mmCIF file of C-alpha atoms in Angstrom:
data_model
loop_
_atom_site.group_PDB
_atom_site.id
_atom_site.type_symbol
_atom_site.label_atom_id
_atom_site.label_comp_id
_atom_site.label_asym_id
_atom_site.label_seq_id
_atom_site.Cartn_x
_atom_site.Cartn_y
_atom_site.Cartn_z
ATOM 1 C CA MET A 20 21.025 22.616 32.459
ATOM 2 C CA THR A 21 17.985 25.083 31.793
ATOM 3 C CA ALA A 22 14.487 25.351 31.758
ATOM 4 C CA SER A 23 11.561 28.013 30.072
ATOM 5 C CA PRO A 24 8.921 28.891 32.968
ATOM 6 C CA THR A 25 6.881 30.110 29.701
ATOM 7 C CA PRO A 26 5.056 29.895 27.484
ATOM 8 C CA VAL A 27 5.923 28.151 24.567
ATOM 9 C CA ARG A 28 4.091 26.723 21.323
ATOM 10 C CA ASN A 29 3.892 24.146 19.006
ATOM 11 C CA TRP A 30 5.691 24.358 15.500
ATOM 12 C CA ALA A 31 1.689 24.869 13.457
ATOM 13 C CA GLY A 32 1.082 27.916 16.888
ATOM 14 C CA ASN A 33 -1.834 26.040 17.099
ATOM 15 C CA LEU A 34 -1.938 24.768 20.510
ATOM 16 C CA THR A 35 0.331 26.356 24.009
ATOM 17 C CA TYR A 36 1.861 23.451 26.124
ATOM 18 C CA ALA A 37 -0.013 23.411 29.036
ATOM 19 C CA SER A 38 3.831 22.601 31.090
ATOM 20 C CA PRO A 39 4.752 24.944 33.628
ATOM 21 C CA ARG A 40 8.499 23.871 33.135
ATOM 22 C CA ILE A 41 10.242 22.486 29.794
ATOM 23 C CA HIS A 42 13.739 20.752 30.794
ATOM 24 C CA ARG A 43 16.957 20.829 28.081
ATOM 25 C CA PRO A 44 19.725 18.881 30.065
ATOM 26 C CA THR A 45 23.230 19.094 28.075
ATOM 27 C CA SER A 46 23.779 15.423 29.053
ATOM 28 C CA VAL A 47 22.826 11.735 29.616
ATOM 29 C CA ASP A 48 23.644 12.396 33.738
ATOM 30 C CA GLU A 49 21.299 15.538 33.256
ATOM 31 C CA LEU A 50 18.656 13.649 31.571
ATOM 32 C CA SER A 51 18.717 10.964 34.384
ATOM 33 C CA SER A 52 19.231 12.667 37.181
ATOM 34 C CA LEU A 53 16.416 14.706 35.953
ATOM 35 C CA VAL A 54 13.802 11.958 34.955
ATOM 36 C CA ARG A 55 14.762 9.552 38.474
ATOM 37 C CA ASP A 56 14.387 12.838 40.674
ATOM 38 C CA THR A 57 11.010 14.233 38.866
ATOM 39 C CA PRO A 58 7.681 12.850 39.778
ATOM 40 C CA ARG A 59 6.125 13.159 36.351
ATOM 41 C CA ILE A 60 7.532 13.848 32.760
ATOM 42 C CA ARG A 61 7.698 13.512 28.994
ATOM 43 C CA ALA A 62 9.621 13.889 26.458
ATOM 44 C CA LEU A 63 8.835 16.677 23.906
ATOM 45 C CA GLY A 64 10.226 16.835 19.989
ATOM 46 C CA SER A 65 10.014 19.173 17.514
ATOM 47 C CA GLY A 66 6.947 19.575 18.006
ATOM 48 C CA HIS A 67 4.992 19.045 15.113
ATOM 49 C CA SER A 68 2.444 17.412 16.384
ATOM 50 C CA PHE A 69 -0.882 19.151 15.892
ATOM 51 C CA ASN A 70 -1.759 17.651 19.294
ATOM 52 C CA ARG A 71 -1.564 17.074 22.773
ATOM 53 C CA VAL A 72 -0.154 13.450 22.662
ATOM 54 C CA ALA A 73 3.475 15.115 23.971
ATOM 55 C CA ASP A 74 2.315 17.912 26.205
ATOM 56 C CA SER A 75 1.626 17.421 29.553
ATOM 57 C CA ASP A 76 0.059 19.857 32.338
ATOM 58 C CA HIS A 77 3.735 18.437 34.662
ATOM 59 C CA ASP A 78 7.393 18.764 33.517
ATOM 60 C CA LEU A 79 8.583 18.401 29.552
ATOM 61 C CA VAL A 80 12.305 17.806 28.197
ATOM 62 C CA ARG A 81 13.788 18.024 24.891
ATOM 63 C CA LEU A 82 16.780 16.447 24.505
ATOM 64 C CA ASP A 83 18.123 19.427 21.573
ATOM 65 C CA VAL A 84 20.861 20.124 23.519
ATOM 66 C CA LEU A 85 22.428 16.897 24.431
ATOM 67 C CA PRO A 86 25.147 16.440 22.180
ATOM 68 C CA ARG A 87 24.725 14.929 18.811
ATOM 69 C CA GLU A 88 25.442 11.336 17.939
ATOM 70 C CA ILE A 89 25.849 9.778 14.556
ATOM 71 C CA GLU A 90 27.201 6.474 14.823
ATOM 72 C CA VAL A 91 28.042 4.647 11.323
ATOM 73 C CA GLY A 92 27.840 1.133 10.879
ATOM 74 C CA VAL A 93 28.029 -1.311 7.857
ATOM 75 C CA ASP A 94 24.310 -1.456 7.571
ATOM 76 C CA THR A 95 23.660 0.277 10.642
ATOM 77 C CA VAL A 96 23.122 3.650 11.793
ATOM 78 C CA THR A 97 22.869 4.685 15.629
ATOM 79 C CA VAL A 98 21.948 8.237 16.657
ATOM 80 C CA SER A 99 20.532 10.465 19.861
ATOM 81 C CA ALA A 100 17.165 10.621 19.537
ATOM 82 C CA GLY A 101 17.266 14.785 19.830
ATOM 83 C CA THR A 102 18.378 14.516 15.839
ATOM 84 C CA ARG A 103 16.957 16.172 12.839
ATOM 85 C CA TYR A 104 15.627 13.900 9.929
ATOM 86 C CA ALA A 105 18.021 17.120 7.942
ATOM 87 C CA ASP A 106 20.599 16.588 10.124
ATOM 88 C CA LEU A 107 21.482 12.911 10.150
ATOM 89 C CA ALA A 108 20.433 12.874 6.680
ATOM 90 C CA THR A 109 23.509 14.811 5.510
ATOM 91 C CA VAL A 110 26.074 13.219 7.954
ATOM 92 C CA LEU A 111 25.328 9.539 6.206
ATOM 93 C CA HIS A 112 25.112 10.761 2.369
ATOM 94 C CA ARG A 113 28.584 12.105 2.935
ATOM 95 C CA ARG A 114 29.704 9.263 4.325
ATOM 96 C CA GLY A 115 28.324 7.338 1.666
ATOM 97 C CA PHE A 116 24.670 5.689 3.020
ATOM 98 C CA ALA A 117 21.467 6.214 2.845
ATOM 99 C CA LEU A 118 18.003 5.738 4.683
ATOM 100 C CA GLY A 119 14.693 3.769 2.628
ATOM 101 C CA ASN A 120 13.008 6.486 3.269
ATOM 102 C CA LEU A 121 11.871 10.010 4.773
ATOM 103 C CA ALA A 122 8.848 11.672 5.051
ATOM 104 C CA SER A 123 7.701 15.556 3.606
ATOM 105 C CA LEU A 124 9.536 17.255 5.538
ATOM 106 C CA PRO A 125 13.310 16.545 6.813
ATOM 107 C CA HIS A 126 13.019 19.543 9.922
ATOM 108 C CA ILE A 127 11.292 16.964 12.244
ATOM 109 C CA SER A 128 13.162 14.783 15.550
ATOM 110 C CA VAL A 129 13.835 11.547 14.706
ATOM 111 C CA ALA A 130 12.204 10.387 17.942
ATOM 112 C CA GLY A 131 9.505 11.907 17.293
ATOM 113 C CA SER A 132 8.645 11.009 14.214
ATOM 114 C CA CYS A 133 8.674 7.151 15.507
ATOM 115 C CA ALA A 134 7.326 7.943 18.397
ATOM 116 C CA THR A 135 3.843 8.695 15.800
ATOM 117 C CA GLY A 136 4.496 6.193 13.278
ATOM 118 C CA THR A 137 4.911 9.175 10.613
ATOM 119 C CA HIS A 138 5.984 7.705 6.973
ATOM 120 C CA GLY A 139 6.680 8.905 3.642
ATOM 121 C CA SER A 140 5.678 7.210 0.393
ATOM 122 C CA GLY A 141 6.162 4.244 -1.652
ATOM 123 C CA ASP A 142 4.632 0.939 -2.205
ATOM 124 C CA ARG A 143 7.341 -1.052 -0.870
ATOM 125 C CA GLN A 144 8.262 1.596 1.623
ATOM 126 C CA ARG A 145 7.215 0.731 5.298
ATOM 127 C CA CYS A 146 6.547 4.082 8.326
ATOM 128 C CA LEU A 147 10.128 5.589 9.360
ATOM 129 C CA ALA A 148 9.913 3.299 12.819
ATOM 130 C CA ALA A 149 10.210 0.850 10.847
ATOM 131 C CA ALA A 150 13.691 1.062 10.106
ATOM 132 C CA VAL A 151 14.468 0.705 13.586
ATOM 133 C CA ARG A 152 16.422 -2.158 14.347
ATOM 134 C CA ARG A 153 17.245 -1.040 18.501
ATOM 135 C CA ILE A 154 16.107 1.553 20.931
ATOM 136 C CA GLU A 155 17.147 2.859 24.013
ATOM 137 C CA LEU A 156 15.752 4.934 26.445
ATOM 138 C CA MET A 157 15.456 6.160 30.217
ATOM 139 C CA GLY A 158 13.189 4.465 32.331
ATOM 140 C CA PRO A 159 11.183 6.063 35.766
ATOM 141 C CA ASP A 160 14.453 5.128 37.775
ATOM 142 C CA GLY A 161 16.707 7.328 35.742
ATOM 143 C CA GLU A 162 18.390 4.177 34.285
ATOM 144 C CA THR A 163 18.482 3.483 30.603
ATOM 145 C CA VAL A 164 16.250 -0.067 28.846
ATOM 146 C CA ARG A 165 17.825 -1.305 25.094
ATOM 147 C CA LEU A 166 15.743 -3.688 23.148
ATOM 148 C CA GLY A 167 16.313 -4.895 19.831
ATOM 149 C CA ARG A 168 14.333 -7.027 17.395
ATOM 150 C CA GLY A 169 14.124 -10.928 18.529
ATOM 151 C CA ASP A 170 13.019 -9.081 22.267
ATOM 152 C CA ASP A 171 9.345 -9.465 22.752
ATOM 153 C CA ALA A 172 9.152 -6.449 23.574
ATOM 154 C CA PHE A 173 10.225 -4.546 21.253
ATOM 155 C CA PRO A 174 7.570 -4.607 18.220
ATOM 156 C CA GLY A 175 5.282 -1.937 21.533
ATOM 157 C CA SER A 176 8.766 0.298 21.845
ATOM 158 C CA VAL A 177 9.271 1.806 19.214
ATOM 159 C CA VAL A 178 5.533 3.282 18.011
ATOM 160 C CA ALA A 179 4.936 4.078 21.544
ATOM 161 C CA LEU A 180 3.435 7.515 22.095
ATOM 162 C CA GLY A 181 6.236 8.630 24.609
ATOM 163 C CA ALA A 182 4.734 6.694 27.989
ATOM 164 C CA LEU A 183 7.114 4.290 28.205
ATOM 165 C CA GLY A 184 10.257 6.605 29.115
ATOM 166 C CA ILE A 185 12.716 8.911 27.748
ATOM 167 C CA VAL A 186 13.797 7.674 24.139
ATOM 168 C CA THR A 187 17.830 8.901 24.021
ATOM 169 C CA ARG A 188 18.899 6.717 20.571
ATOM 170 C CA LEU A 189 17.809 4.692 18.437
ATOM 171 C CA THR A 190 19.720 1.938 15.769
ATOM 172 C CA LEU A 191 18.324 2.320 12.129
ATOM 173 C CA GLU A 192 18.961 0.502 8.954
ATOM 174 C CA ILE A 193 21.004 2.501 6.274
ATOM 175 C CA GLU A 194 22.017 0.807 2.609
ATOM 176 C CA PRO A 195 24.306 2.561 0.171
ATOM 177 C CA THR A 196 23.530 6.312 -0.668
ATOM 178 C CA PHE A 197 21.388 6.457 -4.487
ATOM 179 C CA GLU A 198 20.165 9.007 -6.279
ATOM 180 C CA VAL A 199 16.938 10.198 -7.357
ATOM 181 C CA SER A 200 14.695 12.246 -9.728
ATOM 182 C CA GLN A 201 11.051 13.748 -9.546
ATOM 183 C CA ARG A 202 8.659 14.983 -12.113
ATOM 184 C CA VAL A 203 5.235 16.332 -11.342
ATOM 185 C CA ARG A 204 2.529 15.335 -13.388
ATOM 186 C CA LEU A 205 -0.232 17.881 -13.394
ATOM 187 C CA ASP A 206 -4.504 17.391 -14.576
ATOM 188 C CA VAL A 207 -4.333 14.104 -13.871
ATOM 189 C CA PRO A 208 -7.428 12.694 -13.495
ATOM 190 C CA LEU A 209 -8.768 11.363 -9.859
ATOM 191 C CA ASP A 210 -11.202 8.894 -11.985
ATOM 192 C CA GLU A 211 -8.232 7.635 -12.978
ATOM 193 C CA VAL A 212 -6.316 7.150 -10.010
ATOM 194 C CA ALA A 213 -9.222 5.551 -8.351
ATOM 195 C CA ALA A 214 -9.835 3.260 -11.035
ATOM 196 C CA ASP A 215 -6.208 2.385 -11.710
ATOM 197 C CA PHE A 216 -4.221 2.716 -8.174
ATOM 198 C CA ASP A 217 -1.492 0.070 -8.611
ATOM 199 C CA ALA A 218 -0.517 1.598 -11.462
ATOM 200 C CA VAL A 219 -0.663 5.542 -10.624
ATOM 201 C CA PHE A 220 1.390 4.462 -7.310
ATOM 202 C CA GLY A 221 3.611 1.960 -8.642
ATOM 203 C CA ALA A 222 4.725 3.710 -11.264
ATOM 204 C CA ALA A 223 8.115 5.153 -9.196
ATOM 205 C CA TYR A 224 9.562 4.156 -5.646
ATOM 206 C CA SER A 225 7.989 7.295 -4.102
ATOM 207 C CA VAL A 226 4.396 8.353 -5.189
ATOM 208 C CA SER A 227 2.005 11.168 -3.735
ATOM 209 C CA LEU A 228 -1.397 12.629 -5.165
ATOM 210 C CA PHE A 229 -2.770 15.922 -4.247
ATOM 211 C CA THR A 230 -6.051 17.446 -5.158
ATOM 212 C CA ASP A 231 -8.600 19.482 -3.328
ATOM 213 C CA TRP A 232 -11.263 16.810 -3.540
ATOM 214 C CA CYS A 233 -13.688 19.140 -4.727
ATOM 215 C CA GLY A 234 -12.225 19.012 -8.376
ATOM 216 C CA THR A 235 -12.055 16.371 -11.089
ATOM 217 C CA THR A 236 -8.762 16.630 -11.314
ATOM 218 C CA GLY A 237 -5.181 15.881 -9.004
ATOM 219 C CA ARG A 238 -1.365 16.650 -9.393
ATOM 220 C CA VAL A 239 1.013 13.164 -8.466
ATOM 221 C CA TRP A 240 4.767 13.430 -7.484
ATOM 222 C CA LEU A 241 6.289 11.204 -9.255
ATOM 223 C CA LYS A 242 10.215 10.787 -7.070
ATOM 224 C CA ARG A 243 12.086 7.838 -9.182
ATOM 225 C CA ARG A 244 15.148 6.040 -7.884
ATOM 226 C CA VAL A 245 17.733 6.353 -10.694
ATOM 227 C CA GLY A 246 18.355 3.183 -12.077
ATOM 228 C CA GLU A 247 15.438 1.610 -11.444
ATOM 229 C CA PRO A 248 12.897 0.656 -14.113
ATOM 230 C CA GLY A 249 9.415 3.020 -13.147
ATOM 231 C CA GLY A 250 6.245 2.311 -14.117
ATOM 232 C CA MET A 251 4.802 2.598 -17.388
ATOM 233 C CA TRP A 252 1.946 5.086 -16.652
ATOM 234 C CA SER A 253 2.134 8.685 -17.808
ATOM 235 C CA GLY A 254 -1.678 10.171 -16.939
ATOM 236 C CA GLY A 255 -2.134 14.534 -17.029
ATOM 237 C CA ARG A 256 0.496 16.279 -18.832
ATOM 238 C CA SER A 257 4.477 16.643 -17.491
ATOM 239 C CA ALA A 258 4.703 20.334 -15.900
ATOM 240 C CA SER A 259 7.013 22.601 -16.974
ATOM 241 C CA VAL A 260 8.011 24.681 -14.537
ATOM 242 C CA PRO A 261 8.372 24.121 -10.616
ATOM 243 C CA GLN A 262 5.566 23.575 -8.692
ATOM 244 C CA HIS A 263 4.683 23.264 -5.008
ATOM 245 C CA PRO A 264 2.147 21.156 -3.478
ATOM 246 C CA VAL A 265 -0.359 23.703 -2.238
ATOM 247 C CA PRO A 266 -1.224 25.729 -5.522
ATOM 248 C CA GLY A 267 -0.419 29.250 -5.297
ATOM 249 C CA VAL A 268 2.567 29.479 -2.700
ATOM 250 C CA PRO A 269 6.568 30.497 -4.006
ATOM 251 C CA THR A 270 8.203 27.036 -4.854
ATOM 252 C CA GLU A 271 11.401 28.011 -3.349
ATOM 253 C CA PRO A 272 10.893 25.472 -0.516
ATOM 254 C CA ALA A 273 9.693 22.382 -2.679
ATOM 255 C CA THR A 274 13.151 20.403 -3.556
ATOM 256 C CA GLU A 275 14.372 19.980 -7.143
ATOM 257 C CA GLN A 276 12.130 18.870 -9.629
ATOM 258 C CA LEU A 277 11.495 18.604 -13.467
ATOM 259 C CA ASP A 278 13.655 14.873 -13.511
ATOM 260 C CA VAL A 279 16.925 15.985 -12.325
ATOM 261 C CA PRO A 280 18.520 13.572 -10.340
ATOM 262 C CA GLY A 281 20.272 14.198 -7.060
ATOM 263 C CA PRO A 282 20.632 12.590 -3.359
ATOM 264 C CA TRP A 283 18.173 10.768 -1.916
ATOM 265 C CA CYS A 284 17.660 12.869 0.764
ATOM 266 C CA ASP A 285 17.268 16.058 -1.634
ATOM 267 C CA ARG A 286 14.951 14.562 -3.034
ATOM 268 C CA LEU A 287 12.357 11.761 -1.479
ATOM 269 C CA PRO A 288 11.319 15.176 0.586
ATOM 270 C CA HIS A 289 8.518 17.486 -0.688
ATOM 271 C CA PHE A 290 10.480 20.718 1.242
ATOM 272 C CA ARG A 291 14.239 21.681 2.018
ATOM 273 C CA PRO A 292 15.417 21.819 6.065
ATOM 274 C CA GLU A 293 16.873 25.098 5.983
ATOM 275 C CA LEU A 294 13.504 26.543 3.936
ATOM 276 C CA PRO A 295 9.979 26.873 6.528
ATOM 277 C CA PRO A 296 7.709 24.645 4.332
ATOM 278 C CA SER A 297 4.283 25.999 5.295
ATOM 279 C CA ALA A 298 1.753 27.516 3.619
ATOM 280 C CA GLY A 299 1.279 29.486 6.257
ATOM 281 C CA ALA A 300 -1.473 28.846 9.523
ATOM 282 C CA GLU A 301 -2.585 24.739 9.424
ATOM 283 C CA LEU A 302 -3.402 21.945 10.733
ATOM 284 C CA GLN A 303 -3.523 18.159 9.817
ATOM 285 C CA SER A 304 -5.077 14.796 10.246
ATOM 286 C CA GLU A 305 -4.704 12.085 8.779
ATOM 287 C CA LEU A 306 -6.277 8.737 8.010
ATOM 288 C CA TYR A 307 -4.271 5.252 7.046
ATOM 289 C CA LEU A 308 -6.906 2.552 5.516
ATOM 290 C CA PRO A 309 -7.056 -0.158 3.111
ATOM 291 C CA ARG A 310 -5.249 -0.726 0.306
ATOM 292 C CA GLU A 311 -7.130 -2.342 -1.141
ATOM 293 C CA VAL A 312 -10.192 0.279 -0.528
ATOM 294 C CA ALA A 313 -8.729 3.331 -2.452
ATOM 295 C CA PRO A 314 -10.849 3.258 -4.808
ATOM 296 C CA GLU A 315 -13.699 3.340 -1.978
ATOM 297 C CA ALA A 316 -12.038 6.214 -0.066
ATOM 298 C CA PHE A 317 -11.943 7.954 -3.428
ATOM 299 C CA ALA A 318 -15.198 8.293 -4.297
ATOM 300 C CA ALA A 319 -16.777 9.081 0.133
ATOM 301 C CA LEU A 320 -14.301 12.169 -0.254
ATOM 302 C CA ARG A 321 -15.586 13.571 -3.888
ATOM 303 C CA GLU A 322 -18.604 12.649 -2.507
ATOM 304 C CA ILE A 323 -18.422 16.029 0.057
ATOM 305 C CA GLY A 324 -15.138 17.692 -1.726
ATOM 306 C CA ASP A 325 -17.334 21.261 -1.621
ATOM 307 C CA HIS A 326 -17.343 21.178 1.593
ATOM 308 C CA ILE A 327 -13.270 19.501 2.073
ATOM 309 C CA ALA A 328 -11.862 22.487 -0.768
ATOM 310 C CA GLN A 329 -13.629 25.011 1.896
ATOM 311 C CA VAL A 330 -11.471 25.149 4.814
ATOM 312 C CA LEU A 331 -8.462 22.670 2.911
ATOM 313 C CA TYR A 332 -4.946 23.795 1.725
ATOM 314 C CA ILE A 333 -4.483 20.285 -0.152
ATOM 315 C CA GLY A 334 -4.556 16.849 0.474
ATOM 316 C CA GLU A 335 -2.003 14.209 0.023
ATOM 317 C CA VAL A 336 -2.424 10.513 -1.314
ATOM 318 C CA ARG A 337 0.028 7.633 0.180
ATOM 319 C CA THR A 338 0.167 4.826 0.116
ATOM 320 C CA VAL A 339 2.658 2.649 3.082
ATOM 321 C CA ARG A 340 3.689 -0.792 3.539
ATOM 322 C CA ALA A 341 2.210 -2.815 6.138
ATOM 323 C CA ASP A 342 4.834 -3.534 9.194
ATOM 324 C CA ASP A 343 4.906 -5.482 12.743
ATOM 325 C CA LEU A 344 4.604 -2.134 15.108
ATOM 326 C CA TRP A 345 1.458 -2.843 17.488
ATOM 327 C CA LEU A 346 0.350 1.207 17.951
ATOM 328 C CA SER A 347 1.752 1.492 14.162
ATOM 329 C CA PRO A 348 -0.948 2.987 12.037
ATOM 330 C CA ALA A 349 0.219 0.410 9.114
ATOM 331 C CA TYR A 350 0.405 -2.809 11.826
ATOM 332 C CA GLY A 351 -0.711 -5.584 9.601
ATOM 333 C CA ARG A 352 -1.767 -4.336 6.689
ATOM 334 C CA ASP A 353 -0.220 -2.591 3.259
ATOM 335 C CA SER A 354 -2.067 1.082 3.621
ATOM 336 C CA VAL A 355 -3.375 4.315 1.752
ATOM 337 C CA THR A 356 -3.288 7.023 3.267
ATOM 338 C CA PHE A 357 -5.054 10.521 3.602
ATOM 339 C CA HIS A 358 -3.944 13.721 4.270
ATOM 340 C CA PHE A 359 -5.387 17.178 4.840
ATOM 341 C CA THR A 360 -3.509 20.181 6.096
ATOM 342 C CA TRP A 361 -6.728 22.324 6.976
ATOM 343 C CA HIS A 362 -6.448 26.593 7.123
ATOM 344 C CA ARG A 363 -5.967 27.429 11.248
ATOM 345 C CA ASN A 364 -9.166 27.484 11.734
ATOM 346 C CA PRO A 365 -10.339 24.471 14.016
ATOM 347 C CA GLU A 366 -14.189 26.066 14.612
ATOM 348 C CA ALA A 367 -14.658 25.332 10.616
ATOM 349 C CA VAL A 368 -12.315 22.679 10.310
ATOM 350 C CA THR A 369 -14.245 20.476 13.096
ATOM 351 C CA PRO A 370 -17.551 19.984 11.759
ATOM 352 C CA VAL A 371 -15.444 19.438 8.202
ATOM 353 C CA LEU A 372 -13.719 16.357 9.434
ATOM 354 C CA ARG A 373 -16.073 14.927 11.387
ATOM 355 C CA GLU A 374 -17.654 14.254 8.207
ATOM 356 C CA VAL A 375 -14.590 12.942 6.573
ATOM 357 C CA GLU A 376 -13.826 10.775 9.304
ATOM 358 C CA GLU A 377 -17.572 9.548 9.053
ATOM 359 C CA ARG A 378 -17.372 9.044 5.725
ATOM 360 C CA LEU A 379 -13.766 7.074 5.846
ATOM 361 C CA ALA A 380 -14.345 5.520 9.621
ATOM 362 C CA PRO A 381 -16.102 2.264 8.304
ATOM 363 C CA LEU A 382 -13.609 1.519 5.809
ATOM 364 C CA GLY A 383 -10.965 0.955 8.517
ATOM 365 C CA ALA A 384 -9.465 4.340 9.259
ATOM 366 C CA ARG A 385 -7.049 4.531 12.283
ATOM 367 C CA PRO A 386 -5.406 7.827 12.761
ATOM 368 C CA HIS A 387 -1.893 9.906 12.867
ATOM 369 C CA TRP A 388 -1.298 9.645 16.586
ATOM 370 C CA GLY A 389 0.402 13.155 16.040
ATOM 371 C CA LYS A 390 -2.053 14.453 13.853
ATOM 372 C CA LEU A 391 -6.204 16.185 14.786
ATOM 373 C CA THR A 392 -9.247 13.270 14.961
ATOM 374 C CA THR A 393 -12.999 13.598 16.199
ATOM 375 C CA LEU A 394 -12.482 9.741 16.322
ATOM 376 C CA ARG A 395 -13.230 8.701 19.739
ATOM 377 C CA PRO A 396 -10.298 7.199 21.794
ATOM 378 C CA MET A 397 -11.646 3.408 22.535
ATOM 379 C CA GLU A 398 -13.092 3.790 18.238
ATOM 380 C CA VAL A 399 -9.424 4.314 17.777
ATOM 381 C CA VAL A 400 -7.962 1.393 20.249
ATOM 382 C CA GLY A 401 -9.990 -0.836 19.193
ATOM 383 C CA ARG A 402 -9.046 -0.705 15.965
ATOM 384 C CA TYR A 403 -5.540 -2.183 16.697
ATOM 385 C CA GLU A 404 -5.533 -6.026 17.775
ATOM 386 C CA ARG A 405 -2.330 -5.480 19.401
ATOM 387 C CA ALA A 406 -3.653 -2.217 22.287
ATOM 388 C CA ALA A 407 -3.818 -4.932 25.082
ATOM 389 C CA ASP A 408 -0.562 -5.903 24.629
ATOM 390 C CA PHE A 409 0.606 -2.405 24.689
ATOM 391 C CA ALA A 410 -1.555 -1.631 27.563
ATOM 392 C CA ASP A 411 0.842 -3.828 29.349
ATOM 393 C CA LEU A 412 4.282 -3.047 28.684
ATOM 394 C CA LEU A 413 2.757 0.212 29.886
ATOM 395 C CA GLU A 414 2.137 -1.257 33.346
ATOM 396 C CA ARG A 415 5.665 -2.866 32.424
ATOM 397 C CA PHE A 416 7.840 -0.245 31.895
ATOM 398 C CA ASP A 417 6.320 2.549 34.037
ATOM 399 C CA PRO A 418 3.828 0.997 36.937
ATOM 400 C CA THR A 419 4.134 4.209 38.243
ATOM 401 C CA GLY A 420 2.699 6.025 35.090
ATOM 402 C CA LYS A 421 5.894 8.708 35.293
ATOM 403 C CA PHE A 422 5.029 9.224 31.034
ATOM 404 C CA ARG A 423 1.599 9.036 30.998
ATOM 405 C CA ASN A 424 -0.064 12.186 30.117
ATOM 406 C CA PRO A 425 -3.688 12.826 29.570
ATOM 407 C CA PHE A 426 -3.413 12.043 25.845
ATOM 408 C CA VAL A 427 -2.225 8.608 26.615
ATOM 409 C CA ASP A 428 -4.746 8.061 29.571
ATOM 410 C CA SER A 429 -7.351 8.439 27.668
ATOM 411 C CA TYR A 430 -6.288 5.556 25.060
ATOM 412 C CA PHE A 431 -5.609 3.511 28.131
ATOM 413 C CA PRO A 432 -6.667 3.946 31.264
ATOM 414 C CA ARG A 433 -4.699 2.738 34.528
ATOM 415 C CA PRO A 434 -5.978 -0.369 35.301
#
């Protein structure tokens, strides 16, 4: 087992993890001994979070060099927690299977994505964690705890911020493989999207709107599942050449467009796994709102669009179906999400983000657990009906606080 004593930065480069040691065990036995013998420890995934949800001033552990497991069954796949979605998708498609949903980036790890409620887009698509049927995690004594749907703790154990233990394996729902084609509509009036939101976002299996909130139009990515009827909406004009979500950025990292059918794993993400997707040094934030308030949210953001655009690479609007996971930002409600990819300039971005959240918070906004927010922790927790139940789980699964960190403590203080 190796341990890094040198500073490690996250993917975006906006923070350096405070941990003095980052361990990389090569076997489950090594991981078990490490967890049992270490007073405070947390798991670090692929480092795609923009805040300190995964950080600790004690030990961290990465699972990326544990033996990779991908066990495909009839309607599920069991996968080791450190596996990237890109690697999982390749194996599944080769075996004739698919996941129903993927995030914009296939570079991210399965366990980290599920722990923070990360999602793709689609009126029928729940967050990635909602595909989990069983979860295995290592408790403070180094022993494995197994939970499945039907267990009382299961809805609180999947989107759990890494606070209940070190997740080692997950079992996900799968389905037969399918093909997707994607096309982009340009110069779509934002007024049209706000007024006919259901038609726009129901026009394909997965739909995303990109805009800077300053102009009057946006660009809509339509990912159609081959063999399924699409919606009738066709606003704006059809793109005749490939597009990148960020205007002016080379399009090579973007997945294939122009209505060319291809495997689900090569079309549902916005970006190819073998290339860096970033527009450059960036920050990200995202807010989930009840779907029905989308028109009000559009109006609120456009009122301050000139402020937003000054520090923004691009904004994205997506839809997420409701789920039953206690800390999922889509818990109990079909949601619309407003994502912001900001310039990596915290001093300039923070006041604008605060202004955005002041406008959207009264509409019921819940921030993404792995991205930046200016909302106070108690204000955020107050938006989750099962927050008290999750706090009880923390005490039940980790009574000594081995897996806690300052981020978790700020939202769920010790009794």
